[in-house]
Each structure stands twice: as C-alpha cells, then as structure tokens.
Short mmCIF file of C-alpha atoms and ligand atoms in Angstrom, two decimals:
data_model
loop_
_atom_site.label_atom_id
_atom_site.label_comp_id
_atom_site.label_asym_id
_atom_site.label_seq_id
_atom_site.Cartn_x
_atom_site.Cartn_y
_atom_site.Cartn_z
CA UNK A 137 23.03 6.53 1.77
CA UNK A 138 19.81 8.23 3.74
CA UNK A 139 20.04 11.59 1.79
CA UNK A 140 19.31 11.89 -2.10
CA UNK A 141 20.08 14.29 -3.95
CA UNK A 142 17.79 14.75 -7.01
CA UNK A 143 18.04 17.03 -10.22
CA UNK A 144 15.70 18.65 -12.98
CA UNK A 145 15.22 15.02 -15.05
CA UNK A 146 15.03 14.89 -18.71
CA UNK A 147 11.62 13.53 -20.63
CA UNK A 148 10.94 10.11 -19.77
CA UNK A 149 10.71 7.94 -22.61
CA UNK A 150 10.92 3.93 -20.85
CA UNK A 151 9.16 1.08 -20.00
CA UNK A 152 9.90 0.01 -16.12
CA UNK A 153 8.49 -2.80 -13.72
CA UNK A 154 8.21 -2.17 -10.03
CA UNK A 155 8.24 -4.79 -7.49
CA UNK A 156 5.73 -6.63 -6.29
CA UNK A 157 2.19 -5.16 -4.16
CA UNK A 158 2.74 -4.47 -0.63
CA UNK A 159 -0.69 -5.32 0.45
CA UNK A 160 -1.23 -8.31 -1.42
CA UNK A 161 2.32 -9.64 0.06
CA UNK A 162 1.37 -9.60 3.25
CA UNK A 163 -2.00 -10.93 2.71
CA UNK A 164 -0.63 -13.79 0.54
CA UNK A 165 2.02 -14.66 3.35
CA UNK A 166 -0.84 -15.10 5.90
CA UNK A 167 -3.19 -16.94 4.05
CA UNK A 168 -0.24 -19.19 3.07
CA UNK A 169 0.82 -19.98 6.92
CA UNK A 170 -3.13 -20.67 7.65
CA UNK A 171 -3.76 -23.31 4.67
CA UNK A 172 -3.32 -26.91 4.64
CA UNK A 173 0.29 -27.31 3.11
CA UNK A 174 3.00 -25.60 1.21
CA UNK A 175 2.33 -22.22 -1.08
CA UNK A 176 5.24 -20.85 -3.51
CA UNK A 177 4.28 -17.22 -3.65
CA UNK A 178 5.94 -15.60 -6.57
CA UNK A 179 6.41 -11.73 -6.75
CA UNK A 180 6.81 -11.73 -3.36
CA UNK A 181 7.77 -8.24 -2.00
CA UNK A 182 10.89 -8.30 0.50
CA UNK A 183 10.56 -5.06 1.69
CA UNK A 184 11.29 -4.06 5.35
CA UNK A 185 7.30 -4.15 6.15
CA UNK A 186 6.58 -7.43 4.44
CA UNK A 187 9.66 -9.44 6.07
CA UNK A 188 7.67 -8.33 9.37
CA UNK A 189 5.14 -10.21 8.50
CA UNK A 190 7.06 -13.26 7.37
CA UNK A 191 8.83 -13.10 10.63
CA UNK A 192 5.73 -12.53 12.81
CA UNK A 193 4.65 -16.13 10.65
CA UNK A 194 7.89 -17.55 11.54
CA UNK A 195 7.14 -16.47 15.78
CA UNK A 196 3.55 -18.36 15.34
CA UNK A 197 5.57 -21.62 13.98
CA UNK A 198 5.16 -21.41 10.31
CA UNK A 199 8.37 -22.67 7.93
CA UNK A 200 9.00 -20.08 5.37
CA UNK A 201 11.81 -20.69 2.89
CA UNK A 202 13.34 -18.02 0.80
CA UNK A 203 13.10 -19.51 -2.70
CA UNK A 204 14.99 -16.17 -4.20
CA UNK A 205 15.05 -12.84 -3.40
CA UNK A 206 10.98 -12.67 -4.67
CA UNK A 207 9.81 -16.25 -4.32
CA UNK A 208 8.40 -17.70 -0.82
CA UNK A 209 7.23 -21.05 -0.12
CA UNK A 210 5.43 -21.22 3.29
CA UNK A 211 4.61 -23.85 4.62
CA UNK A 212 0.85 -23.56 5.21
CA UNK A 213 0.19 -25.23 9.18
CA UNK A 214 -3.83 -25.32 8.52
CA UNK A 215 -4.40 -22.49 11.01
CA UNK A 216 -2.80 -24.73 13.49
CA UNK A 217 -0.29 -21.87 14.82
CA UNK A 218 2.22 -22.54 18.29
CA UNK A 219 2.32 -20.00 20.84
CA UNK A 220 5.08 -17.27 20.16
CA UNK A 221 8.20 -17.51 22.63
CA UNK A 222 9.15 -13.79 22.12
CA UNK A 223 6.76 -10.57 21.21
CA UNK A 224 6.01 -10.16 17.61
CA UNK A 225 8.29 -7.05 16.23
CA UNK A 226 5.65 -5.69 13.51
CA UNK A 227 8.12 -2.91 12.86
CA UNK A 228 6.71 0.16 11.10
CA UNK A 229 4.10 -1.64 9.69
CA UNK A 230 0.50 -1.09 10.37
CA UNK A 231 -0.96 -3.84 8.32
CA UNK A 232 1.45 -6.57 10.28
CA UNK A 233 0.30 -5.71 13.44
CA UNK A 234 -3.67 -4.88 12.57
CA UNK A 235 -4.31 -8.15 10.33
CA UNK A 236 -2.08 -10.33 12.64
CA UNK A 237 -4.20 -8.95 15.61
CA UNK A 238 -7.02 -10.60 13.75
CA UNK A 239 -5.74 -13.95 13.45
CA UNK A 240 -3.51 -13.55 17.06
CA UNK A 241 -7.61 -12.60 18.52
CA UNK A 242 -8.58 -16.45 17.17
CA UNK A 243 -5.27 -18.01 18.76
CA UNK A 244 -5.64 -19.75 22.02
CA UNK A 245 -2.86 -18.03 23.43
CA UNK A 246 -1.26 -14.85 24.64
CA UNK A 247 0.88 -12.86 22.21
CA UNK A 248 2.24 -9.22 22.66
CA UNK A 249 3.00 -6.77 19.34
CA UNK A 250 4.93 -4.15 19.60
CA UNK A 251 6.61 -2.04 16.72
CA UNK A 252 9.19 1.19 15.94
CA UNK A 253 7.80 4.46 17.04
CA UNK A 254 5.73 5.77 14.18
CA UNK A 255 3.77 2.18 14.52
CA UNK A 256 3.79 2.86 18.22
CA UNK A 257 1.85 6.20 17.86
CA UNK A 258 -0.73 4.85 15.24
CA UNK A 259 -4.52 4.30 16.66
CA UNK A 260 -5.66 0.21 17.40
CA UNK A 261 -9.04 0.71 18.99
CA UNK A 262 -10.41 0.33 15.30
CA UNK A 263 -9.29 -3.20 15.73
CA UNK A 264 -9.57 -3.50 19.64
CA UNK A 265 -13.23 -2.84 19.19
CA UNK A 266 -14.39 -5.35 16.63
CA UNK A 267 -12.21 -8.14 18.28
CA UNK A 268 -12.73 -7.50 22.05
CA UNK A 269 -16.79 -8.02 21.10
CA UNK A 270 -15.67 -10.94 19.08
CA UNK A 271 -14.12 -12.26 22.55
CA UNK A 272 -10.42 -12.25 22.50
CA UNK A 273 -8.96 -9.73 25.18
CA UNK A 274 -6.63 -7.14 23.97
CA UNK A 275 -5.17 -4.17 26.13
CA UNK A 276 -3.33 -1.61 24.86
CA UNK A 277 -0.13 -0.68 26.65
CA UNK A 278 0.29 2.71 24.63
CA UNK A 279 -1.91 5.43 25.69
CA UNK A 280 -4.79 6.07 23.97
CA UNK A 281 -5.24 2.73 22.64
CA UNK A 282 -2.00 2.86 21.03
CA UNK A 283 0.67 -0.16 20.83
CA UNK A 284 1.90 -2.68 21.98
CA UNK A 285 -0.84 -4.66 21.88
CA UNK A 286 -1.39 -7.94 24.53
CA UNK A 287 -3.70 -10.25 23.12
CA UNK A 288 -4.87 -13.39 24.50
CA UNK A 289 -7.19 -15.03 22.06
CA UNK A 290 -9.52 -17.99 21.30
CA UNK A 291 -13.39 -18.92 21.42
CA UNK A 292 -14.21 -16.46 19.14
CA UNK A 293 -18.44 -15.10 18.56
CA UNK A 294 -18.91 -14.32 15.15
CA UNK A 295 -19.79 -10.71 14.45
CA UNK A 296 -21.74 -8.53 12.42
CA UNK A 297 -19.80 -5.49 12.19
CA UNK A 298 -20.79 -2.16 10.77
CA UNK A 299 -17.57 -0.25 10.52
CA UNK A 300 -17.04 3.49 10.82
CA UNK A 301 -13.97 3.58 8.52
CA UNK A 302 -13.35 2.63 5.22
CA UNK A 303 -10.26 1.19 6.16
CA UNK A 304 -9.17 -2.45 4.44
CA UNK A 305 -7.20 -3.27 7.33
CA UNK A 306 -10.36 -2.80 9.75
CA UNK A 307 -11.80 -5.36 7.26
CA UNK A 308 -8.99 -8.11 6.96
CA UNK A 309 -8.95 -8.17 10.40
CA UNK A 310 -12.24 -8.85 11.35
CA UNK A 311 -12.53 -11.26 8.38
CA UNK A 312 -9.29 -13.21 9.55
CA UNK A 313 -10.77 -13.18 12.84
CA UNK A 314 -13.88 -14.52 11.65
CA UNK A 315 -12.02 -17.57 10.37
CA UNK A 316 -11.81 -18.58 13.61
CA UNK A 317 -14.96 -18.42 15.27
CA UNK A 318 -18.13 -20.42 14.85
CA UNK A 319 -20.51 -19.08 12.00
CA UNK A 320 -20.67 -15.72 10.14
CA UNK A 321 -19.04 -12.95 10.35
CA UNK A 322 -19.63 -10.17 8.45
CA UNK A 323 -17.97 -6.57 7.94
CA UNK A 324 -19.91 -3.66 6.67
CA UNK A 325 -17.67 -0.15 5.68
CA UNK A 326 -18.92 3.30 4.55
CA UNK A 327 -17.36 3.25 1.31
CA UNK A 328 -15.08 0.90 -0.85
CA UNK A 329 -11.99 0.06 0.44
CA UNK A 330 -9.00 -2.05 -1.53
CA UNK A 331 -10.66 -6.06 -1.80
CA UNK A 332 -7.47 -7.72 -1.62
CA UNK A 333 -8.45 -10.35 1.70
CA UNK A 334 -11.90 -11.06 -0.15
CA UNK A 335 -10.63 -11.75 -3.17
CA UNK A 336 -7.70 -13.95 -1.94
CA UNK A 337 -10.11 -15.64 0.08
CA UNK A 338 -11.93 -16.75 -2.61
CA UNK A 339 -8.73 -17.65 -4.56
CA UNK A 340 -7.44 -20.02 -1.58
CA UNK A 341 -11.24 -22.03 -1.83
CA UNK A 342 -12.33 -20.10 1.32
CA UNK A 343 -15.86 -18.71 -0.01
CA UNK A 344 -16.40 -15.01 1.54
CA UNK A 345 -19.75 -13.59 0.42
CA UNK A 346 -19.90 -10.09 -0.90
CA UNK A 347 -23.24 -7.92 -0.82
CA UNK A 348 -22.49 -4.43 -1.48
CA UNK A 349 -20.61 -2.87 0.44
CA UNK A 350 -20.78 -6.14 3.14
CA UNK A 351 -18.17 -9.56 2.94
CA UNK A 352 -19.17 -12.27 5.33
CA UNK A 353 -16.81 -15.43 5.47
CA UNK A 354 -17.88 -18.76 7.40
CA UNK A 355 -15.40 -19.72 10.29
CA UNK A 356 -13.86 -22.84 10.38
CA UNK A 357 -12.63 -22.98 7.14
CA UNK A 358 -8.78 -23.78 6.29
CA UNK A 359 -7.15 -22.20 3.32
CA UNK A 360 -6.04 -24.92 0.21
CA UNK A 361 -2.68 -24.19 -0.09
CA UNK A 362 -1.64 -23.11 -3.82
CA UNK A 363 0.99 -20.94 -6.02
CA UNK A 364 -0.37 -17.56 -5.93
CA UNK A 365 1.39 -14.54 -7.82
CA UNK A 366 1.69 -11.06 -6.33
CA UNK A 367 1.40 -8.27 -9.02
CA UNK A 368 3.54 -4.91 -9.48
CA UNK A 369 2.49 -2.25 -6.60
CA UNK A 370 0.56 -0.07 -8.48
CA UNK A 371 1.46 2.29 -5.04
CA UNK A 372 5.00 2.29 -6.17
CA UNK A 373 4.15 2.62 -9.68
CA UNK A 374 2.57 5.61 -8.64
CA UNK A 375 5.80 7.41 -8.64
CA UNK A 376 6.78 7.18 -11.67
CA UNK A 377 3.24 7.45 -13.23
CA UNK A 378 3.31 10.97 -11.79
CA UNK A 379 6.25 11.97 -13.21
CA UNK A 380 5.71 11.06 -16.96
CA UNK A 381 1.79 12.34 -16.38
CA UNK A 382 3.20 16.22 -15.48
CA UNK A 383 6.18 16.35 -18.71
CA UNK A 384 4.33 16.78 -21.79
CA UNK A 385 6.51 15.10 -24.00
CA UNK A 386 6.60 11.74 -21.66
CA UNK A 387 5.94 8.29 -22.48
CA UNK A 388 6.02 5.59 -19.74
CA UNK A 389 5.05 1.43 -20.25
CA UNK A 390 4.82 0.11 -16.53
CA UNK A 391 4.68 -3.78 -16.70
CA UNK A 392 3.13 -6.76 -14.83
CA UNK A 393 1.30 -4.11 -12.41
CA UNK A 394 -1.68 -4.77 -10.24
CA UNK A 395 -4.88 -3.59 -11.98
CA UNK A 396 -7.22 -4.20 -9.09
CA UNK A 397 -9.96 -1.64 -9.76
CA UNK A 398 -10.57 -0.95 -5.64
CA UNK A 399 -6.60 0.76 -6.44
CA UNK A 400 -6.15 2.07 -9.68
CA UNK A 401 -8.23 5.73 -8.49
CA UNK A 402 -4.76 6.80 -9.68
CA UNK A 403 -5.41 6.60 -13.27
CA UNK A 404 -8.31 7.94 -12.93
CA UNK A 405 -7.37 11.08 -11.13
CA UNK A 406 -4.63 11.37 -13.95
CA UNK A 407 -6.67 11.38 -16.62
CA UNK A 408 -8.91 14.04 -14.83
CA UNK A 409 -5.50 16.29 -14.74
CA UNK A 410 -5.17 15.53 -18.79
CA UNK A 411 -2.74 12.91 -18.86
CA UNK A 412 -4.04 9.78 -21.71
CA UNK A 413 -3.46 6.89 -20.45
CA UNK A 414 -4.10 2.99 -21.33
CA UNK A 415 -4.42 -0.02 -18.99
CA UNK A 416 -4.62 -3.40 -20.86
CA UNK A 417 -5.64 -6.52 -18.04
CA UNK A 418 -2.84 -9.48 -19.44
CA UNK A 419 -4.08 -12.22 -16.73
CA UNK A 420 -7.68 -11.85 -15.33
CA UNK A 421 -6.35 -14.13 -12.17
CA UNK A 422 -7.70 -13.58 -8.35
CA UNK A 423 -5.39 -9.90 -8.58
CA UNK A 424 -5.66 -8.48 -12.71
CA UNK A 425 -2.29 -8.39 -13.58
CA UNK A 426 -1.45 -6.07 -16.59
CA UNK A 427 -0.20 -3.17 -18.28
CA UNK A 428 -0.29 0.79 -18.11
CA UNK A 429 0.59 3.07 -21.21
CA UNK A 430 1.01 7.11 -19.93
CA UNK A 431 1.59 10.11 -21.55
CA UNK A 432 2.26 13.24 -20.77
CA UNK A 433 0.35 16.51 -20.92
CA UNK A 434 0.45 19.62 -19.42
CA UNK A 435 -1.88 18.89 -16.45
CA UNK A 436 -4.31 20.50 -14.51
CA UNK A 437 -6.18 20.85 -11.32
CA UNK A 438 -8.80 18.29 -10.03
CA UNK A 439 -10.80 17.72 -7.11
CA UNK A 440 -10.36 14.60 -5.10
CA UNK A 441 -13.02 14.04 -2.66
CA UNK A 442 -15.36 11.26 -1.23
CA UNK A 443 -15.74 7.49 -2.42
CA UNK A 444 -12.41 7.92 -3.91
CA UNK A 445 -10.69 8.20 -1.10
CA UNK A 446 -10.07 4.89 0.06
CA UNK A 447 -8.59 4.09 -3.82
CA UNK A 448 -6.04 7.13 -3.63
CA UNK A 449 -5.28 6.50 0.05
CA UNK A 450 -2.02 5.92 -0.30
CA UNK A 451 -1.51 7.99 -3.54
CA UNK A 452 -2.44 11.38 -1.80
CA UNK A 453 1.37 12.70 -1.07
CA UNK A 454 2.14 11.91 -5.21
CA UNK A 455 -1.08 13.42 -5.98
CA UNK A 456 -0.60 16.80 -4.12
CA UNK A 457 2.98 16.71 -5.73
CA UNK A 458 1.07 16.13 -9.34
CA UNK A 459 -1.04 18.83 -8.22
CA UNK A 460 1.02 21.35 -7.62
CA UNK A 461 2.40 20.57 -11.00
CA UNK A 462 -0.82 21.09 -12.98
CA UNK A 463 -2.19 24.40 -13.68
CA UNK A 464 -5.20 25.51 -11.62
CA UNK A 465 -6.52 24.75 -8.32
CA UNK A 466 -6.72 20.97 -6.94
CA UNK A 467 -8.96 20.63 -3.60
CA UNK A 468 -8.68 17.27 -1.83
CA UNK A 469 -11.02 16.40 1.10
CA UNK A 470 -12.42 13.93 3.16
CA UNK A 471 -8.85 12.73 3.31
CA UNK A 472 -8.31 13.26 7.14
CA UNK A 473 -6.99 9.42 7.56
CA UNK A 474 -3.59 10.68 6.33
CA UNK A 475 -3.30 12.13 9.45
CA UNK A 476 -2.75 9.02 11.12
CA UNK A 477 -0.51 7.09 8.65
CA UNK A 478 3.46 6.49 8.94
CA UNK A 479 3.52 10.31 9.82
CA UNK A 480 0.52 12.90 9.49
CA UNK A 481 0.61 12.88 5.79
CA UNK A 482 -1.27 16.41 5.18
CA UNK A 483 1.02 18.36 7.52
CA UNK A 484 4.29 16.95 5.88
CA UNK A 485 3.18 17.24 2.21
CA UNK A 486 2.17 20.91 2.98
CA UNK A 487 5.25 21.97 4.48
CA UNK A 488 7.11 20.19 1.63
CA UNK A 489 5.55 21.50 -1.00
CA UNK A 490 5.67 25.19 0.64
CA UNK A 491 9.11 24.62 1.22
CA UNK A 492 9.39 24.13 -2.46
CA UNK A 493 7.37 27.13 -3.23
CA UNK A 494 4.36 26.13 -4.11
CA UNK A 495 1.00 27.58 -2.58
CA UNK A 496 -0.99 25.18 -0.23
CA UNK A 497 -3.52 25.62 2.33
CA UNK A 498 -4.09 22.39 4.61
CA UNK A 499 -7.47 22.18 5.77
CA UNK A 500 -8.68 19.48 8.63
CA UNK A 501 -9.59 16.83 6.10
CA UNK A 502 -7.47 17.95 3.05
CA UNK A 503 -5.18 20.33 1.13
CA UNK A 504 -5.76 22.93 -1.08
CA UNK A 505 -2.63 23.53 -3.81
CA UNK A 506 -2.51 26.12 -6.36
CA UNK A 507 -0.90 24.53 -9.24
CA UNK A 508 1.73 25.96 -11.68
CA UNK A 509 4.04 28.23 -9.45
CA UNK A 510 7.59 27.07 -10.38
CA UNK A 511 9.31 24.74 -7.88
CA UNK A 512 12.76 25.12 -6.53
CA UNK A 513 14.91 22.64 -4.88
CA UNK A 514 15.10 22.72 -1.22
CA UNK A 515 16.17 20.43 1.59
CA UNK A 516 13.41 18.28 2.29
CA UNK A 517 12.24 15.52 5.26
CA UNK A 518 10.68 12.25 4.57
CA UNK A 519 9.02 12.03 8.40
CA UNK A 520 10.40 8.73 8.77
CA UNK A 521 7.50 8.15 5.92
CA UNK A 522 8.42 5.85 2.77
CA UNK A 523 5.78 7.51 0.42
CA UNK A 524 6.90 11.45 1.74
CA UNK A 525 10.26 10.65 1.00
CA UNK A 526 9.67 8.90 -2.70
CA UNK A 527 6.47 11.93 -3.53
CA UNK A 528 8.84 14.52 -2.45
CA UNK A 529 11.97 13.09 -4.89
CA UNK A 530 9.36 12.96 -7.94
CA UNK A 531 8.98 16.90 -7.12
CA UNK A 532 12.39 17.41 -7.14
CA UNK A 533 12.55 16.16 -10.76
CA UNK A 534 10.86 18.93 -12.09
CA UNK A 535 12.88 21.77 -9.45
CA UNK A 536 15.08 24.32 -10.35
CA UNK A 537 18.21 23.91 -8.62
CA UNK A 538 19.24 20.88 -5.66
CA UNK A 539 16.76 18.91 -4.01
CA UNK A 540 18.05 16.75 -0.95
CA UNK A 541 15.27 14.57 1.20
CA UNK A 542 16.84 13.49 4.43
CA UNK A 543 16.10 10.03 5.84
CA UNK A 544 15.48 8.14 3.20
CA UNK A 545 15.94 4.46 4.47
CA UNK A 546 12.33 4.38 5.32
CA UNK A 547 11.75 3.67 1.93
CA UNK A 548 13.24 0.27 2.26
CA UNK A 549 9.57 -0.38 4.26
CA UNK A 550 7.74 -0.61 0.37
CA UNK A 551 9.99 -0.01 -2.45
CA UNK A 552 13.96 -0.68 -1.91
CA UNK A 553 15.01 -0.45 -5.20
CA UNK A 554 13.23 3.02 -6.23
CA UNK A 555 16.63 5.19 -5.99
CA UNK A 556 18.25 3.27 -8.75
CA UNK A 557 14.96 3.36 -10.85
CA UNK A 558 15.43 7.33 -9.79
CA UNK A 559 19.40 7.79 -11.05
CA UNK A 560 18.25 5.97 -14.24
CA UNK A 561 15.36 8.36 -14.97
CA UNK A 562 17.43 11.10 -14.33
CA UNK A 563 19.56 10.17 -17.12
CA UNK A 564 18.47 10.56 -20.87
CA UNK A 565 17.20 7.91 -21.98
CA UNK A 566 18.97 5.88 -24.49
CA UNK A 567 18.53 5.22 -27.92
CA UNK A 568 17.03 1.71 -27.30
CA UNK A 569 14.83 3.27 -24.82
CA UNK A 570 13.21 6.01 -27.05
CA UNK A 571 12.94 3.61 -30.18
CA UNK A 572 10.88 0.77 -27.96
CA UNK A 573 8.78 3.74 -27.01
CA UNK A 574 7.96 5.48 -30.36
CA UNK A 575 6.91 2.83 -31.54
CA UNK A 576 3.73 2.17 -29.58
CA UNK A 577 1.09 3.78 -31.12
CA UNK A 578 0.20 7.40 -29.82
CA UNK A 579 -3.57 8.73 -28.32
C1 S3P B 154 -3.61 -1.22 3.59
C2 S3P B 154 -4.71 -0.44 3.73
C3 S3P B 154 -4.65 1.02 3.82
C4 S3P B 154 -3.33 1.56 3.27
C5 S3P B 154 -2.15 0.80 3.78
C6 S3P B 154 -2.26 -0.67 3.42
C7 S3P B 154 -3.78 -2.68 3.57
O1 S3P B 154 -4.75 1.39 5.17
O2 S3P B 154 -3.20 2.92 3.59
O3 S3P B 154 -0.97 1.31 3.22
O4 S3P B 154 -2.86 -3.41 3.17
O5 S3P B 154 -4.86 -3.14 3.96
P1 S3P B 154 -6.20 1.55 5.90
O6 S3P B 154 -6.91 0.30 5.69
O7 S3P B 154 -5.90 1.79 7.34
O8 S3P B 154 -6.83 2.73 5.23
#
C-alpha cells in the first residue's frame, strides 16, 4: 500500500520497541567486514538503506549471512577487500555511499557508486575534498559534484582536517579513510555531531583519540571482530515520542532504545515544550541502551537553534509537527542542512503543515510555526522522504477529518514496520495496555 490513510487517534497509553538504529547499523556492518574474523551483530536494522550497505559489503567480497530477520554475522576480511565486479548501488542512502567513499578512497582499486535520484541530487564535495587531499582520486559524474562517484583509491596521506560542517558522515568518512593511510588522521567539526564511528571504534579495539571537538585514529589498524548489539533508533522512536508528548493524558514506555547523548536533543527539546519525561541507561555498553518514560502535556513553543542542531538533525520534520501542536511560537534556525537531505526538508514540512492549516513562515536556515491553530486532514506528500512521510502521519493523528500521505514506501529506507505500530495506536488501547501503564509511577 503507498497511501495511508490516518485518523484523529485516541490517548496513548503503551509501551512499544522500535527497531534497531539506522546509523549504528551501517556503521556496525562496516566495521564488521574490516576486522579480523566473524561478527554476529544483533539488532541489526534490515531496512531498505541498511541492506545497501550490506550489499555494497557483499560487492567488496565480504560473506554476510542472514542469521534472522535482525541478526548478521559478517564475516570480517581484516580490511583485506576484492575489487567490485559491478558499481556499488547505494540506493537512497547517503550514509552508504559517503562512509563507503571513505573506505573505497583507501582501496587499491577503482569502484563507481551510484544511487536512486534523491541520492543522485545530494552534494559529495564534502567528502571529495577531504579524500582527494588524502590522495585517492574521485570525480563526480553528477554536476555539481553530485553522484555517481568514480573512485580509484589507495596510498593514502593522513590528514588533519578542519571541517566546515557538523556533519557525522563528513567525520566517519575521513576517519574510515584514515584507517588506511600511514599515521594520524584527525577530523575537527564546528559543533557536535552524533559519535557513533568513534565510539565503535573504540569498541572494536581500534583506539581513536578524542580532544574536544577533534577524533584522530592511527592507520593501519584492523578491527577485532566481536558481537556487537545495535540499540532501538531513537530517530524512529521519535515518532511516537511526539505523539504521546502533544496529548495530555498520554503515557508512552519505549524499550531497548539508543540513549547516546550526541542523539537524544529530542528529549530535551520535549521537555522544553512541557512534556516530563524519564530516560533510565539499562546497559552502559559502547551505544547506552535503555529506557524512555513520556507523558503528555499540553505543550508549548521552543526555540531550536545552534549546537543542537546536529542532535535534532534528523528530528526537525517531527519537531515542526510537535510544534505546531504546542501553543505559542517555535523558531528553529541554523537548520539549513535539511535542505539537502532525502528531499529539502524545510520546504516540504512547510507546505505540509500549511496544507494542514497551520501558520509557518520558512526562513533560509529554519521555520517559524505558530502553534495551536487546529489541524485538518488533508492529502499530503512524503517527497520520496521516509521521515516527511512518518512526521506528517503523526500530524494526522491529532487532525480533524482524513489525512492521506502519498508515497509512502520510502519509509521502508528506516522504519518498515511503523504503519502497523500506526493502525495499533490508532486503536484504543486495551485493558492490558492501560493497566501496565498506570501502574508506573506518575511525575
Ligand atoms: C547520519 C548523519 C546525519 C543524519 C543521517 C545519518 C549518519 O547526516 O542526518 O540521517 O549516520 O552519520 P549528516 O552527517 O550529513 O548531517
């Protein structure tokens, strides 16, 4: 089905899981294929974008067994990858093809991405730059140094690079990169950005050195292959965080989610709008694994702005949707990055939410929404983008009337399950439900 159709929902009163972290998937997938022998990777997230990654592995010569549906072993090659025979299909996903272009720029070989046609319009030269100075020789065949990308690697100079975005995928690739040349390489950004790669470094016995906001990692080093678990998306939880935040009377347990403080800017924005939540760390491992305890309130507006940015990145379309849920006035800036995600993320919440009724003004960097005016339902496009689509159904949850979002299968890039975790919200929850949840203890 690629159109939903979504109703007012009742209170939510449940405790949900949602599958495992996007990022740290496809992180744990290549650090796997590099190390020195075979890594079960539990959690694993088989989602359209993460299955590019396993099959970009597979192209470079790397075994990877499906276990079950969420369990990988990969068969680590200790960064001794073959040449690919065919071009590496990173599909709509933008962390595939910019962290593989790091470790493709350390392969003594030639190897062409290429990927759907949001992928195809999204900018490379943030990688191109780092890695052509690094050695390997990349050209662009898009315009604008756009995709595909021809790389021909090997002999890698370490680098000291200062970089002008606080982008995590700038970072991983220079970083995997750096594995492959001869001494230090180091990666400065302008502000935080999500730590998966260093910390999964370090939890695979390959030492990166943090100093502010600078991680430096020694080439030559081979990954020791070991289990490694891949907590709840905290992107997808998200979603459903959102909508129990904006209903007062809401109460929401999300399980065995990542707690990685460089992603939950979430929460904190939430509490900001009024909404009490609790986060309790279970397992303190290489990614906090835990839980998150939300209730409701009626919310208001917040300003989201700065150092934050790169926590909420991906969070922005839910947030404007919380936002124009909340009472007041929400300004979010410095935010212009959306622009060039799966689609330009400002322009399409804007027109949603207008669509919808509310009051927004985009600006260059941000959006301005004027909380509180009453949505209705309205037919809705995702953009071809996962997180539009899944921001935009949350919205229609608390719409008077029929909301339908067109092209929905996008979603299958992050979260494929979230329409059946949608049809059971929008049913009242049952008694078993609501007695699980009054009894935690209220805030
Ligand atoms: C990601 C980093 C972020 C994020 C993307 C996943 C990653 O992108 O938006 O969904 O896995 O490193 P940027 O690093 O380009 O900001």
């Amino acid at each position: 089905m690629t159109d939903w159709k979504i109703r007012r929902a009742p209170t939510i009163q449940t405790e949900l899981e949602v599958p495992g972290d996007k990022s740290i998937s496809h992180r744990a997938v290549m650090l796997a294929a590099m190390s020195n022998g075979p890594c079960v990777i539990k959690g694993f997230l088989p989602s359209e974008d993460c299955m590019s990654t396993v099959g970009a592995m597979r192209a470079l010569g790397v075994e990877i067994e499906v276990a079950d549906e969420t369990t990988l072993i990969v068969h680590g090659v200790k960064r001794a990858f073959t040449a690919p025979k065919h071009e590496i299909d990173c599909g709509n996903s933008g962390t595939t093809m910019r962290l593989m272009a790091g470790i493709l720029a350390g392969q003594p070989f030639r190897s062409r991405l290429i990927g759907d046609a949001s992928l195809s319009k999204r900018p490379m030269r943030r990688i191109i730059e780092p890695l052509t100075k690094m050695g390997a020789k990349i050209t662009a065949e898009g315009k604008d140094g756009r995709p595909p990308l021809v790389i021909q690697g090997g002999n890698l100079q370490p680098l000291q690079y200062v970089s002008p975005v606080a982008s995590a995928q700038v970072k991983s690739a220079v970083l995997l990169a750096g594995m492959f040349a001869k001494g230090k390489t180091s990666v400065t950004e302008p502000t935080q950005s999500r730590d998966h790669t260093e910390r999964m470094l370090e939890y695979f016995l390959v030492r990166p050195q943090k100093q502010g906001l600078t991680v430096s990692i020694f080439g030559d080093q081979t990954p020791e292959s070991r289990e490694f678990r891949v907590p709840g998306d905290i992107s997808s939880a998200a979603f459903w965080l959102v909508a129990a935040a904006a209903q007062p009377r809401s109460r929401l347990l999300v399980k065995n989610v990542g707690l990685n403080e460089t992603r939950t800017g979430v929460l904190a924005v939430l509490v900001r709008m009024g909404a009490a939540i609790r986060e309790v760390i279970e397992e303190p491992q290489a990614e906090p694994i835990g839980v998150i305890d939300i209730q409701g309130a009626r919310l208001k507006g917040t300003e989201i702005k700065g150092a934050e940015i790169p926590n909420v990145i991906d969070e922005i379309p839910i947030l404007a949707v919380a936002a124009a849920l909340a009472q007041g006035k929400t300004v979010i800036s410095g935010a212009s990055e959306l622009r060039v995600k799966e689609t330009d993320r400002l322009a399409a919440v804007a027109m949603n939410l207008r669509a919808m009724g509310a009051q927004v003004a985009e600006t260059e960097d941000g959006l301005e929404i004027l909380g509180g005016v009453p949505l209705h339902g309205a037919r809705l496009e995702s953009f071809g983008d996962h997180r539009i689509a899944m921001a935009f159904a949350i919205a229609g949850m608390f719409a008077e009337g029929e909301t339908t979002i067109t092209g929905t299968a996008c979603v299958n890039t992050s979260y494929p399950g979230f329409y059946a975790t949608l049809e059971s919200l929008m049913r009242p929850p049952t008694e078993a439900q609501t007695r699980v949840i009054t009894s935690l203890p209220t805030r």
